[in-house]
PDB file of C-alpha atoms in Angstrom:
ATOM      1  CA  MET A   1     131.351 108.239 157.530  1.00 49.00           C
ATOM      2  CA  SER A   2     131.682 111.058 154.853  1.00 57.00           C
ATOM      3  CA  LYS A   3     129.525 114.371 154.406  1.00 59.00           C
ATOM      4  CA  GLU A   4     128.662 112.911 150.993  1.00 55.00           C
ATOM      5  CA  LEU A   5     126.764 109.362 152.370  1.00 51.00           C
ATOM      6  CA  GLU A   6     125.555 111.314 155.275  1.00 53.00           C
ATOM      7  CA  THR A   7     123.514 113.508 152.256  1.00 53.00           C
ATOM      8  CA  LEU A   8     122.358 110.078 150.777  1.00 53.00           C
ATOM      9  CA  GLN A   9     121.344 108.417 153.838  1.00 53.00           C
ATOM     10  CA  GLY A  10     118.711 110.556 154.050  1.00 59.00           C
ATOM     11  CA  THR A  11     117.686 110.194 150.571  1.00 69.00           C
ATOM     12  CA  THR A  12     114.233 109.294 150.288  1.00 79.00           C
ATOM     13  CA  SER A  13     112.756 107.528 147.145  1.00 84.00           C
ATOM     14  CA  ASP A  14     110.917 110.255 145.897  1.00 86.00           C
ATOM     15  CA  VAL A  15     113.810 112.242 145.733  1.00 90.00           C
ATOM     16  CA  LEU A  16     115.548 109.425 143.730  1.00 91.00           C
ATOM     17  CA  TYR A  17     112.326 109.413 141.001  1.00 91.00           C
ATOM     18  CA  ALA A  18     112.628 113.314 140.680  1.00 93.00           C
ATOM     19  CA  ALA A  19     116.444 113.218 140.368  1.00 95.00           C
ATOM     20  CA  ALA A  20     116.524 109.509 137.857  1.00 95.00           C
ATOM     21  CA  LYS A  21     116.300 111.114 134.752  1.00 95.00           C
ATOM     22  CA  PHE A  22     119.192 113.722 135.494  1.00 96.00           C
ATOM     23  CA  ILE A  23     121.162 111.361 137.084  1.00 96.00           C
ATOM     24  CA  ALA A  24     120.961 108.952 133.832  1.00 96.00           C
ATOM     25  CA  LEU A  25     122.179 111.584 131.524  1.00 94.00           C
ATOM     26  CA  GLU A  26     124.915 113.266 133.491  1.00 95.00           C
ATOM     27  CA  CYS A  27     126.091 110.274 135.002  1.00 97.00           C
ATOM     28  CA  ALA A  28     125.789 107.503 131.941  1.00 97.00           C
ATOM     29  CA  THR A  29     129.578 107.315 131.075  1.00 97.00           C
ATOM     30  CA  LEU A  30     129.967 106.771 134.672  1.00 96.00           C
ATOM     31  CA  ASN A  31     127.202 103.937 134.838  1.00 96.00           C
ATOM     32  CA  LYS A  32     128.322 102.096 131.982  1.00 96.00           C
ATOM     33  CA  LYS A  33     131.770 101.971 133.450  1.00 95.00           C
ATOM     34  CA  TYR A  34     130.497 100.368 136.426  1.00 95.00           C
ATOM     35  CA  TYR A  35     128.532  97.907 134.372  1.00 93.00           C
ATOM     36  CA  GLN A  36     131.094  96.807 131.990  1.00 94.00           C
ATOM     37  CA  CYS A  37     133.166  96.191 134.940  1.00 94.00           C
ATOM     38  CA  ARG A  38     130.560  94.041 136.730  1.00 92.00           C
ATOM     39  CA  LYS A  39     130.149  92.278 133.491  1.00 92.00           C
ATOM     40  CA  GLU A  40     133.832  91.387 133.609  1.00 92.00           C
ATOM     41  CA  THR A  41     133.892  90.093 136.796  1.00 89.00           C
ATOM     42  CA  ARG A  42     132.078  88.198 139.425  1.00 81.00           C
ATOM     43  CA  ASP A  43     133.320  89.681 142.049  1.00 86.00           C
ATOM     44  CA  PRO A  44     131.753  92.831 143.600  1.00 82.00           C
ATOM     45  CA  GLU A  45     134.713  94.302 145.649  1.00 91.00           C
ATOM     46  CA  HIS A  46     136.833  94.878 142.146  1.00 93.00           C
ATOM     47  CA  CYS A  47     134.433  97.661 140.889  1.00 93.00           C
ATOM     48  CA  LEU A  48     133.588  99.089 144.432  1.00 94.00           C
ATOM     49  CA  THR A  49     135.837 102.461 142.655  1.00 95.00           C
ATOM     50  CA  GLN A  50     133.240 102.500 139.751  1.00 94.00           C
ATOM     51  CA  GLY A  51     130.760 101.936 142.000  1.00 93.00           C
ATOM     52  CA  ALA A  52     131.648 104.986 144.306  1.00 95.00           C
ATOM     53  CA  ASP A  53     131.935 107.279 141.686  1.00 96.00           C
ATOM     54  CA  CYS A  54     128.624 106.199 140.365  1.00 95.00           C
ATOM     55  CA  THR A  55     127.461 107.062 143.780  1.00 93.00           C
ATOM     56  CA  MET A  56     129.556 110.044 143.589  1.00 95.00           C
ATOM     57  CA  CYS A  57     128.146 111.302 140.122  1.00 96.00           C
ATOM     58  CA  GLY A  58     124.346 111.174 141.195  1.00 94.00           C
ATOM     59  CA  LEU A  59     124.871 113.176 144.808  1.00 93.00           C
ATOM     60  CA  GLY A  60     126.302 115.716 142.543  1.00 94.00           C
ATOM     61  CA  VAL A  61     123.004 115.880 140.489  1.00 95.00           C
ATOM     62  CA  ILE A  62     120.817 115.758 143.048  1.00 94.00           C
ATOM     63  CA  GLU A  63     123.167 118.506 144.491  1.00 94.00           C
ATOM     64  CA  LYS A  64     123.173 120.379 141.670  1.00 95.00           C
ATOM     65  CA  LEU A  65     119.132 120.288 141.430  1.00 96.00           C
ATOM     66  CA  GLU A  66     118.369 121.696 145.181  1.00 94.00           C
ATOM     67  CA  SER A  67     120.802 124.410 144.912  1.00 95.00           C
ATOM     68  CA  GLN A  68     120.120 125.878 141.313  1.00 96.00           C
ATOM     69  CA  CYS A  69     116.663 124.506 140.724  1.00 97.00           C
ATOM     70  CA  ALA A  70     115.362 124.181 144.165  1.00 96.00           C
ATOM     71  CA  ALA A  71     111.818 125.581 143.944  1.00 97.00           C
ATOM     72  CA  ASN A  72     111.326 123.175 140.507  1.00 97.00           C
ATOM     73  CA  PHE A  73     112.518 120.326 141.887  1.00 96.00           C
ATOM     74  CA  ASP A  74     111.299 120.521 145.494  1.00 95.00           C
ATOM     75  CA  ALA A  75     107.576 120.737 143.932  1.00 97.00           C
ATOM     76  CA  TYR A  76     108.950 117.910 141.794  1.00 96.00           C
ATOM     77  CA  LYS A  77     109.774 115.591 144.924  1.00 94.00           C
ATOM     78  CA  LEU A  78     106.407 116.756 146.636  1.00 93.00           C
ATOM     79  CA  CYS A  79     104.010 115.471 143.821  1.00 95.00           C
ATOM     80  CA  MET A  80     105.957 112.868 143.253  1.00 92.00           C
ATOM     81  CA  TYR A  81     105.466 112.121 147.626  1.00 91.00           C
ATOM     82  CA  ASN A  82     102.029 113.138 147.410  1.00 93.00           C
ATOM     83  CA  THR A  83     100.987 110.700 144.763  1.00 92.00           C
ATOM     84  CA  TYR A  84     102.956 107.765 145.393  1.00 90.00           C
ATOM     85  CA  THR A  85     105.187 108.340 142.606  1.00 87.00           C
ATOM     86  CA  ASP A  86     102.793 108.656 139.842  1.00 90.00           C
ATOM     87  CA  LEU A  87     104.593 110.381 137.246  1.00 89.00           C
ATOM     88  CA  GLU A  88     101.417 110.947 135.347  1.00 95.00           C
ATOM     89  CA  LYS A  89      99.988 113.027 137.823  1.00 96.00           C
ATOM     90  CA  CYS A  90     103.421 115.342 138.245  1.00 95.00           C
ATOM     91  CA  ARG A  91     104.401 115.687 134.722  1.00 96.00           C
ATOM     92  CA  LYS A  92     103.831 119.897 135.273  1.00 97.00           C
ATOM     93  CA  GLN A  93     106.346 119.827 137.716  1.00 97.00           C
ATOM     94  CA  GLN A  94     108.615 117.314 135.782  1.00 97.00           C
ATOM     95  CA  ARG A  95     108.451 119.864 132.863  1.00 97.00           C
ATOM     96  CA  ALA A  96     109.202 122.979 134.848  1.00 98.00           C
ATOM     97  CA  LEU A  97     112.577 121.137 136.249  1.00 97.00           C
ATOM     98  CA  GLU A  98     113.859 120.089 132.902  1.00 96.00           C
ATOM     99  CA  GLU A  99     112.735 123.406 131.914  1.00 97.00           C
ATOM    100  CA  CYS A 100     115.510 124.367 134.739  1.00 97.00           C
ATOM    101  CA  TRP A 101     117.750 122.195 133.810  1.00 96.00           C
ATOM    102  CA  VAL A 102     118.341 123.022 130.487  1.00 94.00           C
ATOM    103  CA  LYS A 103     119.077 126.072 131.268  1.00 93.00           C
ATOM    104  CA  LEU A 104     121.995 125.419 133.587  1.00 87.00           C
ATOM    105  CA  GLU A 105     123.192 122.874 130.798  1.00 73.00           C
ATOM    106  CA  HIS A 106     123.561 126.169 128.201  1.00 54.00           C
TER     107      HIS A 106
END
């Protein structure tokens, strides 16, 4: 099993919830290609490459958050975990993470 898939196996829902907005932004083009492929065919094997590309993109975003915005990402993940993913209770941590992300983009 690849290192990336091992990382994905250990990923909890709070991590995915915390990273979802950033994955959606960074991986939009790849996700669109995957959905277009799935729309064209009912054979899931036909779109394995596009699906793998989406997975790798999402993992890349999580790794970037963990390495370059670690404190803010950890705080947001912990809030999501402790509040059962109640976004309204985690807006402060979300804002801090978004501010860190914006700095990475420039």
